[in-house]
Tab-separated table of N, CA and C and ligand atoms in Angstrom:
chain	number	residue	atom	x	y	z
A	1	MET	N	19.752	9.499	-10.382
A	1	MET	CA	19.421	10.723	-9.653
A	1	MET	C	20.286	10.838	-8.412
A	2	LYS	N	20.769	12.048	-8.142
A	2	LYS	CA	21.714	12.241	-7.031
A	2	LYS	C	21.023	12.767	-5.771
A	3	LEU	N	21.577	12.331	-4.650
A	3	LEU	CA	21.111	12.774	-3.336
A	3	LEU	C	22.326	13.342	-2.600
A	4	GLN	N	22.173	14.498	-1.946
A	4	GLN	CA	23.281	15.040	-1.156
A	4	GLN	C	23.193	14.424	0.244
A	5	VAL	N	24.155	13.531	0.524
A	5	VAL	CA	24.102	12.725	1.750
A	5	VAL	C	25.077	13.271	2.785
A	6	ALA	N	24.561	13.528	3.981
A	6	ALA	CA	25.396	14.046	5.068
A	6	ALA	C	25.988	12.919	5.903
A	7	GLY	N	25.326	11.775	5.930
A	7	GLY	CA	25.827	10.666	6.738
A	7	GLY	C	24.924	9.452	6.599
A	8	PHE	N	25.416	8.311	7.087
A	8	PHE	CA	24.662	7.057	6.961
A	8	PHE	C	24.967	6.179	8.167
A	9	LEU	N	23.936	5.593	8.749
A	9	LEU	CA	24.132	4.599	9.810
A	9	LEU	C	23.605	3.275	9.283
A	10	ASP	N	24.417	2.226	9.370
A	10	ASP	CA	23.965	0.932	8.839
A	10	ASP	C	22.848	0.345	9.686
A	11	ASN	N	23.029	0.356	11.010
A	11	ASN	CA	21.920	-0.109	11.862
A	11	ASN	C	21.920	0.647	13.178
A	12	SER	N	20.783	1.278	13.430
A	12	SER	CA	20.607	2.126	14.607
A	12	SER	C	19.320	1.713	15.310
A	13	LEU	N	19.309	1.868	16.628
A	13	LEU	CA	18.090	1.531	17.394
A	13	LEU	C	17.383	2.779	17.926
A	14	VAL	N	17.936	3.970	17.658
A	14	VAL	CA	17.389	5.179	18.285
A	14	VAL	C	16.678	6.124	17.307
A	15	ASN	N	16.587	5.726	16.048
A	15	ASN	CA	15.960	6.600	15.030
A	15	ASN	C	14.670	5.990	14.497
A	16	GLY	N	13.881	5.393	15.392
A	16	GLY	CA	12.654	4.712	14.993
A	16	GLY	C	12.648	3.308	15.562
A	17	LYS	N	11.495	2.619	15.411
A	17	LYS	CA	11.330	1.290	16.013
A	17	LYS	C	12.201	0.236	15.344
A	18	GLY	N	12.879	-0.566	16.137
A	18	GLY	CA	13.662	-1.689	15.622
A	18	GLY	C	14.967	-1.244	14.984
A	19	PHE	N	15.741	-2.222	14.551
A	19	PHE	CA	16.998	-1.901	13.867
A	19	PHE	C	16.702	-1.252	12.515
A	20	ARG	N	17.334	-0.107	12.266
A	20	ARG	CA	17.063	0.637	11.033
A	20	ARG	C	18.337	1.227	10.462
A	21	SER	N	18.427	1.250	9.142
A	21	SER	CA	19.458	2.061	8.496
A	21	SER	C	18.950	3.499	8.475
A	22	VAL	N	19.871	4.441	8.631
A	22	VAL	CA	19.482	5.853	8.673
A	22	VAL	C	20.262	6.634	7.619
A	23	VAL	N	19.512	7.351	6.770
A	23	VAL	CA	20.124	8.213	5.747
A	23	VAL	C	19.950	9.664	6.212
A	24	PHE	N	21.070	10.338	6.497
A	24	PHE	CA	21.038	11.759	6.870
A	24	PHE	C	21.306	12.575	5.605
A	25	VAL	N	20.376	13.452	5.251
A	25	VAL	CA	20.561	14.258	4.047
A	25	VAL	C	20.968	15.680	4.424
A	26	SER	N	21.600	16.368	3.476
A	26	SER	CA	22.121	17.711	3.737
A	26	SER	C	21.108	18.784	3.362
A	27	GLY	N	21.150	19.876	4.125
A	27	GLY	CA	20.348	21.041	3.771
A	27	GLY	C	19.083	21.176	4.596
A	28	CYS	N	18.942	22.350	5.219
A	28	CYS	CA	17.741	22.624	6.016
A	28	CYS	C	17.579	24.124	6.167
A	29	ARG	N	16.328	24.612	6.084
A	29	ARG	CA	16.059	26.055	6.189
A	29	ARG	C	15.329	26.410	7.482
A	30	HIS	N	15.146	25.446	8.391
A	30	HIS	CA	14.257	25.707	9.524
A	30	HIS	C	14.830	26.586	10.645
A	31	ASN	N	16.149	26.535	10.875
A	31	ASN	CA	16.749	27.341	11.951
A	31	ASN	C	16.145	27.090	13.327
A	32	CYS	N	15.963	25.852	13.715
A	32	CYS	CA	15.487	25.548	15.065
A	32	CYS	C	16.565	25.969	16.062
A	33	GLU	N	16.124	26.660	17.118
A	33	GLU	CA	17.089	27.057	18.141
A	33	GLU	C	17.521	25.792	18.897
A	34	GLY	N	18.814	25.602	19.008
A	34	GLY	CA	19.300	24.407	19.704
A	34	GLY	C	19.463	23.218	18.781
A	35	CYS	N	19.441	23.456	17.471
A	35	CYS	CA	19.655	22.386	16.481
A	35	CYS	C	20.935	21.627	16.797
A	36	GLN	N	20.835	20.296	16.811
A	36	GLN	CA	22.017	19.492	17.141
A	36	GLN	C	22.698	18.936	15.893
A	37	ASN	N	22.203	19.288	14.726
A	37	ASN	CA	22.805	18.800	13.474
A	37	ASN	C	23.209	19.978	12.583
A	38	LYS	N	23.806	21.021	13.192
A	38	LYS	CA	24.043	22.273	12.456
A	38	LYS	C	24.855	22.092	11.185
A	39	SER	N	25.863	21.232	11.205
A	39	SER	CA	26.699	21.068	10.004
A	39	SER	C	25.862	20.545	8.832
A	40	MET	N	24.829	19.746	9.143
A	40	MET	CA	23.998	19.145	8.093
A	40	MET	C	22.998	20.140	7.485
A	41	LYS	N	22.927	21.355	8.034
A	41	LYS	CA	22.015	22.358	7.466
A	41	LYS	C	22.540	22.920	6.142
A	42	ASP	N	23.837	22.809	5.918
A	42	ASP	CA	24.465	23.296	4.686
A	42	ASP	C	24.097	22.358	3.530
A	43	PHE	N	23.511	22.912	2.470
A	43	PHE	CA	23.062	22.086	1.334
A	43	PHE	C	24.231	21.434	0.582
A	44	LYS	N	25.453	21.944	0.832
A	44	LYS	CA	26.624	21.356	0.143
A	44	LYS	C	27.390	20.388	1.042
A	45	TYR	N	26.965	20.239	2.282
A	45	TYR	CA	27.676	19.358	3.226
A	45	TYR	C	27.591	17.900	2.745
A	46	GLY	N	28.670	17.148	2.959
A	46	GLY	CA	28.642	15.717	2.650
A	46	GLY	C	28.958	15.416	1.208
A	47	ASP	N	28.348	14.356	0.685
A	47	ASP	CA	28.683	13.866	-0.660
A	47	ASP	C	27.435	13.715	-1.525
A	48	SER	N	27.635	13.983	-2.825
A	48	SER	CA	26.567	13.733	-3.789
A	48	SER	C	26.646	12.254	-4.193
A	49	VAL	N	25.595	11.498	-3.877
A	49	VAL	CA	25.623	10.046	-4.087
A	49	VAL	C	24.402	9.646	-4.917
A	50	ASP	N	24.622	8.735	-5.859
A	50	ASP	CA	23.486	8.260	-6.657
A	50	ASP	C	22.519	7.487	-5.754
A	51	VAL	N	21.233	7.730	-5.967
A	51	VAL	CA	20.190	7.068	-5.169
A	51	VAL	C	20.347	5.538	-5.203
A	52	LYS	N	20.753	5.011	-6.370
A	52	LYS	CA	20.918	3.544	-6.486
A	52	LYS	C	21.992	3.029	-5.539
A	53	GLU	N	23.061	3.820	-5.392
A	53	GLU	CA	24.152	3.427	-4.476
A	53	GLU	C	23.673	3.422	-3.032
A	54	VAL	N	22.863	4.407	-2.677
A	54	VAL	CA	22.329	4.471	-1.308
A	54	VAL	C	21.466	3.238	-1.060
A	55	PHE	N	20.640	2.883	-2.048
A	55	PHE	CA	19.757	1.721	-1.896
A	55	PHE	C	20.571	0.427	-1.766
A	56	GLU	N	21.650	0.305	-2.530
A	56	GLU	CA	22.503	-0.898	-2.437
A	56	GLU	C	23.090	-1.010	-1.036
A	57	ARG	N	23.522	0.110	-0.457
A	57	ARG	CA	24.088	0.067	0.902
A	57	ARG	C	23.019	-0.353	1.909
A	58	ILE	N	21.799	0.154	1.727
A	58	ILE	CA	20.698	-0.239	2.624
A	58	ILE	C	20.484	-1.750	2.529
A	59	LYS	N	20.458	-2.261	1.303
A	59	LYS	CA	20.163	-3.698	1.110
A	59	LYS	C	21.208	-4.604	1.765
A	60	LYS	N	22.437	-4.114	1.872
A	60	LYS	CA	23.496	-4.910	2.513
A	60	LYS	C	23.198	-5.136	4.000
A	61	ASN	N	22.360	-4.312	4.574
A	61	ASN	CA	22.043	-4.438	6.010
A	61	ASN	C	20.877	-5.371	6.296
A	62	ARG	N	20.306	-5.957	5.264
A	62	ARG	CA	19.278	-6.954	5.456
A	62	ARG	C	19.958	-8.281	5.751
A	63	PRO	N	19.441	-9.186	6.606
A	63	PRO	CA	18.115	-9.084	7.222
A	63	PRO	C	18.119	-8.436	8.612
A	64	ILE	N	19.247	-7.800	9.014
A	64	ILE	CA	19.288	-7.227	10.377
A	64	ILE	C	18.241	-6.128	10.542
A	65	ILE	N	18.155	-5.237	9.543
A	65	ILE	CA	17.247	-4.087	9.688
A	65	ILE	C	15.795	-4.451	9.340
A	66	LYS	N	14.868	-3.758	10.025
A	66	LYS	CA	13.454	-3.920	9.645
A	66	LYS	C	12.946	-2.688	8.908
A	67	GLY	N	13.780	-1.652	8.870
A	67	GLY	CA	13.332	-0.454	8.183
A	67	GLY	C	14.436	0.545	7.947
A	68	VAL	N	14.026	1.689	7.400
A	68	VAL	CA	14.946	2.775	7.054
A	68	VAL	C	14.342	4.073	7.585
A	69	THR	N	15.209	4.986	8.025
A	69	THR	CA	14.763	6.306	8.477
A	69	THR	C	15.513	7.388	7.709
A	70	PHE	N	14.759	8.397	7.235
A	70	PHE	CA	15.373	9.580	6.624
A	70	PHE	C	15.467	10.662	7.698
A	71	SER	N	16.651	11.257	7.819
A	71	SER	CA	16.834	12.327	8.790
A	71	SER	C	17.723	13.386	8.159
A	72	GLY	N	18.149	14.363	8.940
A	72	GLY	CA	18.994	15.391	8.323
A	72	GLY	C	19.501	16.399	9.331
A	73	GLY	N	19.593	17.619	8.809
A	73	GLY	CA	19.057	18.205	7.583
A	73	GLY	C	17.525	18.083	7.499
A	74	GLU	N	17.000	18.470	6.363
A	74	GLU	CA	15.549	18.397	6.146
A	74	GLU	C	15.272	17.476	4.960
A	75	PRO	N	14.825	16.244	5.218
A	75	PRO	CA	14.559	15.319	4.110
A	75	PRO	C	13.626	15.885	3.038
A	76	PHE	N	12.653	16.703	3.420
A	76	PHE	CA	11.676	17.172	2.425
A	76	PHE	C	12.237	18.255	1.498
A	77	GLU	N	13.483	18.723	1.749
A	77	GLU	CA	14.143	19.615	0.771
A	77	GLU	C	14.745	18.806	-0.376
A	78	GLN	N	14.829	17.507	-0.209
A	78	GLN	CA	15.332	16.649	-1.301
A	78	GLN	C	14.287	15.586	-1.612
A	79	SER	N	13.039	16.035	-1.659
A	79	SER	CA	11.939	15.072	-1.743
A	79	SER	C	11.867	14.340	-3.077
A	80	LYS	N	12.378	14.943	-4.162
A	80	LYS	CA	12.316	14.244	-5.452
A	80	LYS	C	13.204	12.999	-5.420
A	81	ALA	N	14.461	13.171	-5.038
A	81	ALA	CA	15.387	12.027	-4.979
A	81	ALA	C	14.952	11.044	-3.883
A	82	LEU	N	14.497	11.568	-2.757
A	82	LEU	CA	14.088	10.660	-1.669
A	82	LEU	C	12.807	9.895	-2.003
A	83	SER	N	11.923	10.474	-2.831
A	83	SER	CA	10.718	9.734	-3.261
A	83	SER	C	11.118	8.510	-4.065
A	84	LYS	N	12.121	8.692	-4.919
A	84	LYS	CA	12.594	7.558	-5.726
A	84	LYS	C	13.184	6.480	-4.817
A	85	LEU	N	14.032	6.908	-3.889
A	85	LEU	CA	14.631	5.954	-2.943
A	85	LEU	C	13.539	5.296	-2.092
A	86	ALA	N	12.568	6.095	-1.673
A	86	ALA	CA	11.477	5.582	-0.827
A	86	ALA	C	10.703	4.471	-1.541
A	87	LYS	N	10.463	4.646	-2.838
A	87	LYS	CA	9.703	3.625	-3.580
A	87	LYS	C	10.484	2.319	-3.643
A	88	ASP	N	11.799	2.404	-3.858
A	88	ASP	CA	12.634	1.190	-3.864
A	88	ASP	C	12.612	0.522	-2.490
A	89	ILE	N	12.687	1.313	-1.445
A	89	ILE	CA	12.695	0.780	-0.072
A	89	ILE	C	11.374	0.063	0.213
A	90	LYS	N	10.266	0.679	-0.160
A	90	LYS	CA	8.948	0.067	0.102
A	90	LYS	C	8.751	-1.188	-0.759
A	91	ASP	N	9.203	-1.127	-2.022
A	91	ASP	CA	9.082	-2.314	-2.890
A	91	ASP	C	9.876	-3.487	-2.335
A	92	ASP	N	10.907	-3.180	-1.557
A	92	ASP	CA	11.744	-4.221	-0.966
A	92	ASP	C	11.160	-4.720	0.364
A	93	GLY	N	10.014	-4.199	0.760
A	93	GLY	CA	9.322	-4.696	1.958
A	93	GLY	C	9.793	-4.093	3.267
A	94	LEU	N	10.540	-2.995	3.191
A	94	LEU	CA	11.018	-2.355	4.420
A	94	LEU	C	10.066	-1.252	4.875
A	95	ASN	N	10.052	-1.054	6.173
A	95	ASN	CA	9.261	-0.009	6.802
A	95	ASN	C	10.032	1.311	6.696
A	96	LEU	N	9.319	2.441	6.492
A	96	LEU	CA	10.019	3.708	6.233
A	96	LEU	C	9.523	4.850	7.129
A	97	TRP	N	10.461	5.441	7.858
A	97	TRP	CA	10.176	6.612	8.695
A	97	TRP	C	10.918	7.819	8.124
A	98	SER	N	10.396	9.020	8.404
A	98	SER	CA	11.168	10.233	8.104
A	98	SER	C	10.947	11.273	9.202
A	99	TYR	N	12.015	11.978	9.493
A	99	TYR	CA	11.933	13.166	10.340
A	99	TYR	C	11.726	14.371	9.437
A	100	THR	N	11.081	15.415	9.966
A	100	THR	CA	10.943	16.672	9.227
A	100	THR	C	10.693	17.821	10.199
A	101	GLY	N	11.134	19.016	9.808
A	101	GLY	CA	10.816	20.216	10.576
A	101	GLY	C	9.485	20.816	10.156
A	102	TYR	N	8.928	20.345	9.029
A	102	TYR	CA	7.587	20.782	8.608
A	102	TYR	C	6.545	20.004	9.402
A	103	THR	N	5.301	20.491	9.391
A	103	THR	CA	4.224	19.699	9.990
A	103	THR	C	3.603	18.818	8.899
A	104	PHE	N	2.916	17.780	9.342
A	104	PHE	CA	2.189	16.885	8.431
A	104	PHE	C	1.270	17.716	7.529
A	105	GLU	N	0.542	18.670	8.128
A	105	GLU	CA	-0.431	19.469	7.373
A	105	GLU	C	0.264	20.350	6.336
A	106	GLU	N	1.420	20.933	6.715
A	106	GLU	CA	2.160	21.781	5.765
A	106	GLU	C	2.594	20.966	4.545
A	107	ILE	N	3.033	19.748	4.787
A	107	ILE	CA	3.492	18.911	3.662
A	107	ILE	C	2.304	18.501	2.795
A	108	LEU	N	1.231	18.044	3.441
A	108	LEU	CA	0.061	17.567	2.695
A	108	LEU	C	-0.540	18.675	1.827
A	109	ASN	N	-0.490	19.919	2.320
A	109	ASN	CA	-1.074	21.049	1.579
A	109	ASN	C	-0.057	21.782	0.702
A	110	SER	N	1.151	21.245	0.618
A	110	SER	CA	2.204	21.901	-0.165
A	110	SER	C	1.885	21.861	-1.658
A	111	LYS	N	2.331	22.910	-2.371
A	111	LYS	CA	2.155	22.930	-3.833
A	111	LYS	C	3.252	22.101	-4.510
A	112	ASP	N	4.256	21.713	-3.735
A	112	ASP	CA	5.363	20.907	-4.275
A	112	ASP	C	4.928	19.439	-4.286
A	113	GLU	N	4.642	18.938	-5.492
A	113	GLU	CA	4.110	17.569	-5.586
A	113	GLU	C	5.119	16.517	-5.120
A	114	ASN	N	6.417	16.837	-5.184
A	114	ASN	CA	7.425	15.882	-4.717
A	114	ASN	C	7.353	15.692	-3.197
A	115	LYS	N	7.040	16.771	-2.488
A	115	LYS	CA	6.901	16.678	-1.025
A	115	LYS	C	5.715	15.764	-0.682
A	116	VAL	N	4.597	15.993	-1.376
A	116	VAL	CA	3.387	15.197	-1.125
A	116	VAL	C	3.652	13.729	-1.484
A	117	GLU	N	4.358	13.524	-2.589
A	117	GLU	CA	4.688	12.168	-3.046
A	117	GLU	C	5.527	11.436	-1.998
A	118	LEU	N	6.518	12.141	-1.450
A	118	LEU	CA	7.369	11.513	-0.424
A	118	LEU	C	6.539	11.160	0.805
A	119	LEU	N	5.675	12.080	1.221
A	119	LEU	CA	4.815	11.810	2.383
A	119	LEU	C	4.017	10.526	2.169
A	120	LYS	N	3.484	10.363	0.968
A	120	LYS	CA	2.621	9.199	0.680
A	120	LYS	C	3.377	7.872	0.712
A	121	CYS	N	4.695	7.927	0.612
A	121	CYS	CA	5.515	6.697	0.661
A	121	CYS	C	5.820	6.243	2.089
A	122	LEU	N	5.597	7.136	3.061
A	122	LEU	CA	6.076	6.872	4.428
A	122	LEU	C	5.107	6.037	5.252
A	123	ASP	N	5.674	5.280	6.201
A	123	ASP	CA	4.863	4.639	7.231
A	123	ASP	C	4.708	5.583	8.423
A	124	VAL	N	5.805	6.247	8.778
A	124	VAL	CA	5.777	7.113	9.965
A	124	VAL	C	6.496	8.425	9.666
A	125	LEU	N	5.884	9.533	10.129
A	125	LEU	CA	6.505	10.857	10.030
A	125	LEU	C	6.664	11.417	11.443
A	126	VAL	N	7.893	11.823	11.791
A	126	VAL	CA	8.119	12.551	13.053
A	126	VAL	C	8.183	14.010	12.651
A	127	ASP	N	7.129	14.780	12.983
A	127	ASP	CA	7.017	16.119	12.381
A	127	ASP	C	7.239	17.269	13.356
A	128	GLY	N	7.503	18.438	12.809
A	128	GLY	CA	7.615	19.672	13.578
A	128	GLY	C	9.044	20.053	13.895
A	129	LYS	N	9.229	21.374	14.094
A	129	LYS	CA	10.569	21.877	14.403
A	129	LYS	C	11.000	21.446	15.802
A	130	PHE	N	12.284	21.224	15.949
A	130	PHE	CA	12.828	20.919	17.274
A	130	PHE	C	12.764	22.179	18.137
A	131	ASP	N	12.301	22.029	19.397
A	131	ASP	CA	12.243	23.155	20.331
A	131	ASP	C	13.000	22.772	21.599
A	132	LYS	N	14.128	23.426	21.799
A	132	LYS	CA	14.991	23.042	22.934
A	132	LYS	C	14.304	23.287	24.291
A	133	ASN	N	13.266	24.150	24.310
A	133	ASN	CA	12.547	24.411	25.563
A	133	ASN	C	11.492	23.350	25.865
A	134	LEU	N	11.269	22.449	24.922
A	134	LEU	CA	10.228	21.422	25.101
A	134	LEU	C	10.822	20.005	25.079
A	135	MET	N	12.056	19.891	25.523
A	135	MET	CA	12.698	18.567	25.461
A	135	MET	C	12.123	17.599	26.505
A	136	LYS	N	11.662	18.180	27.661
A	136	LYS	CA	11.071	17.341	28.696
A	136	LYS	C	9.767	16.737	28.164
A	137	ASN	N	9.546	15.478	28.458
A	137	ASN	CA	8.321	14.770	28.038
A	137	ASN	C	8.199	14.596	26.516
A	138	ALA	N	9.313	14.693	25.808
A	138	ALA	CA	9.265	14.421	24.356
A	138	ALA	C	8.901	12.958	24.148
A	139	PRO	N	8.057	12.655	23.145
A	139	PRO	CA	7.749	11.245	22.864
A	139	PRO	C	9.021	10.492	22.490
A	140	LYS	N	9.024	9.190	22.735
A	140	LYS	CA	10.153	8.366	22.329
A	140	LYS	C	10.391	8.564	20.829
A	141	TYR	N	11.611	8.730	20.435
A	141	TYR	CA	12.073	8.945	19.054
A	141	TYR	C	11.944	10.404	18.591
A	142	ALA	N	11.359	11.282	19.426
A	142	ALA	CA	11.279	12.704	19.067
A	142	ALA	C	12.240	13.491	19.949
A	143	GLY	N	12.579	14.732	19.507
A	143	GLY	CA	13.504	15.559	20.276
A	143	GLY	C	12.801	16.493	21.235
A	144	SER	N	11.549	16.900	20.912
A	144	SER	CA	10.808	17.811	21.783
A	144	SER	C	9.317	17.449	21.768
A	145	SER	N	8.599	17.896	22.804
A	145	SER	CA	7.230	17.401	23.025
A	145	SER	C	6.218	17.910	22.006
A	146	ASN	N	6.560	18.951	21.220
A	146	ASN	CA	5.652	19.422	20.159
A	146	ASN	C	5.676	18.492	18.942
A	147	GLN	N	6.685	17.657	18.841
A	147	GLN	CA	6.810	16.786	17.662
A	147	GLN	C	5.902	15.569	17.817
A	148	ARG	N	5.337	15.141	16.702
A	148	ARG	CA	4.370	14.027	16.725
A	148	ARG	C	4.926	12.829	15.954
A	149	ILE	N	4.636	11.630	16.478
A	149	ILE	CA	5.041	10.393	15.793
A	149	ILE	C	3.787	9.910	15.065
A	150	ILE	N	3.708	10.212	13.777
A	150	ILE	CA	2.442	10.072	13.038
A	150	ILE	C	2.399	8.794	12.203
A	151	ASP	N	1.295	8.066	12.348
A	151	ASP	CA	1.020	6.907	11.482
A	151	ASP	C	0.507	7.481	10.153
A	152	VAL	N	1.379	7.579	9.165
A	152	VAL	CA	1.056	8.331	7.937
A	152	VAL	C	-0.076	7.680	7.141
A	153	GLN	N	0.012	6.382	6.919
A	153	GLN	CA	-0.988	5.749	6.056
A	153	GLN	C	-2.389	5.820	6.669
A	154	THR	N	-2.494	5.580	7.981
A	154	THR	CA	-3.802	5.682	8.650
A	154	THR	C	-4.292	7.132	8.635
A	155	SER	N	-3.387	8.069	8.810
A	155	SER	CA	-3.755	9.499	8.805
A	155	SER	C	-4.276	9.918	7.428
A	156	LEU	N	-3.618	9.456	6.377
A	156	LEU	CA	-4.065	9.819	5.023
A	156	LEU	C	-5.452	9.255	4.749
A	157	LYS	N	-5.676	8.001	5.215
A	157	LYS	CA	-6.985	7.372	4.971
A	157	LYS	C	-8.080	8.053	5.761
A	158	SER	N	-7.791	8.418	7.016
A	158	SER	CA	-8.847	8.996	7.868
A	158	SER	C	-8.923	10.519	7.789
A	159	LYS	N	-8.017	11.111	6.970
A	159	LYS	CA	-8.000	12.569	6.750
A	159	LYS	C	-7.833	13.373	8.043
A	160	LYS	N	-7.152	12.783	9.022
A	160	LYS	CA	-6.751	13.527	10.231
A	160	LYS	C	-5.526	12.838	10.803
A	161	VAL	N	-4.765	13.617	11.587
A	161	VAL	CA	-3.513	13.068	12.107
A	161	VAL	C	-3.780	12.000	13.163
A	162	ILE	N	-3.209	10.813	12.921
A	162	ILE	CA	-3.310	9.714	13.874
A	162	ILE	C	-1.906	9.415	14.403
A	163	ILE	N	-1.773	9.477	15.713
A	163	ILE	CA	-0.476	9.216	16.346
A	163	ILE	C	-0.222	7.716	16.360
A	164	LEU	N	1.022	7.327	16.078
A	164	LEU	CA	1.392	5.905	16.063
A	164	LEU	C	1.212	5.307	17.453
A	165	LYS	N	0.610	4.096	17.501
A	165	LYS	CA	0.418	3.437	18.820
A	165	LYS	C	1.615	2.572	19.131
B	201	SF4	S1	14.852	20.730	11.280
B	201	SF4	FE1	16.517	19.543	12.222
B	201	SF4	S2	18.360	20.052	11.022
B	201	SF4	FE2	16.809	21.613	10.561
B	201	SF4	S3	17.256	23.302	11.990
B	201	SF4	FE3	15.669	22.008	12.922
B	201	SF4	S4	16.797	20.548	14.223
B	201	SF4	FE4	18.283	21.466	12.783
């Protein structure tokens, strides 16, 4: 299965807790004012890469990394391919974060089962559209203060959004 990849970081400290590999995917429909990844909004930007190849590159960064982060672009526009990659990442014992311009509730209530499936694979979701007017007091790892750093598994179990401690 192919994933349209906009970029890859082998180990980053600014896209979630601890050293993480970061997969930037192409394509986004959100149009956030002040978007800092405009080139990645194009669904054709970057390269079409087999999910297995992406996973092999991630594995080469072990044991330095403690997890992987999906960013973009909008990861949930490629949720089918990313769900497959997410399952391999979790089976390998890595922690998984994703950024999204959707809210947790929008994804959970989506009719697209691939979006819901991807959500269920995550440890942490940084949700909501970027707002350039709310950059002050943004939580660590978020771009604006409306975005939430959500503990996904605890939130799913308790049926309400729980912010990561
Ligand atoms: S969700 Fe991200 S990539 Fe998409 S428009 Fe907003 S800031 Fe840009």
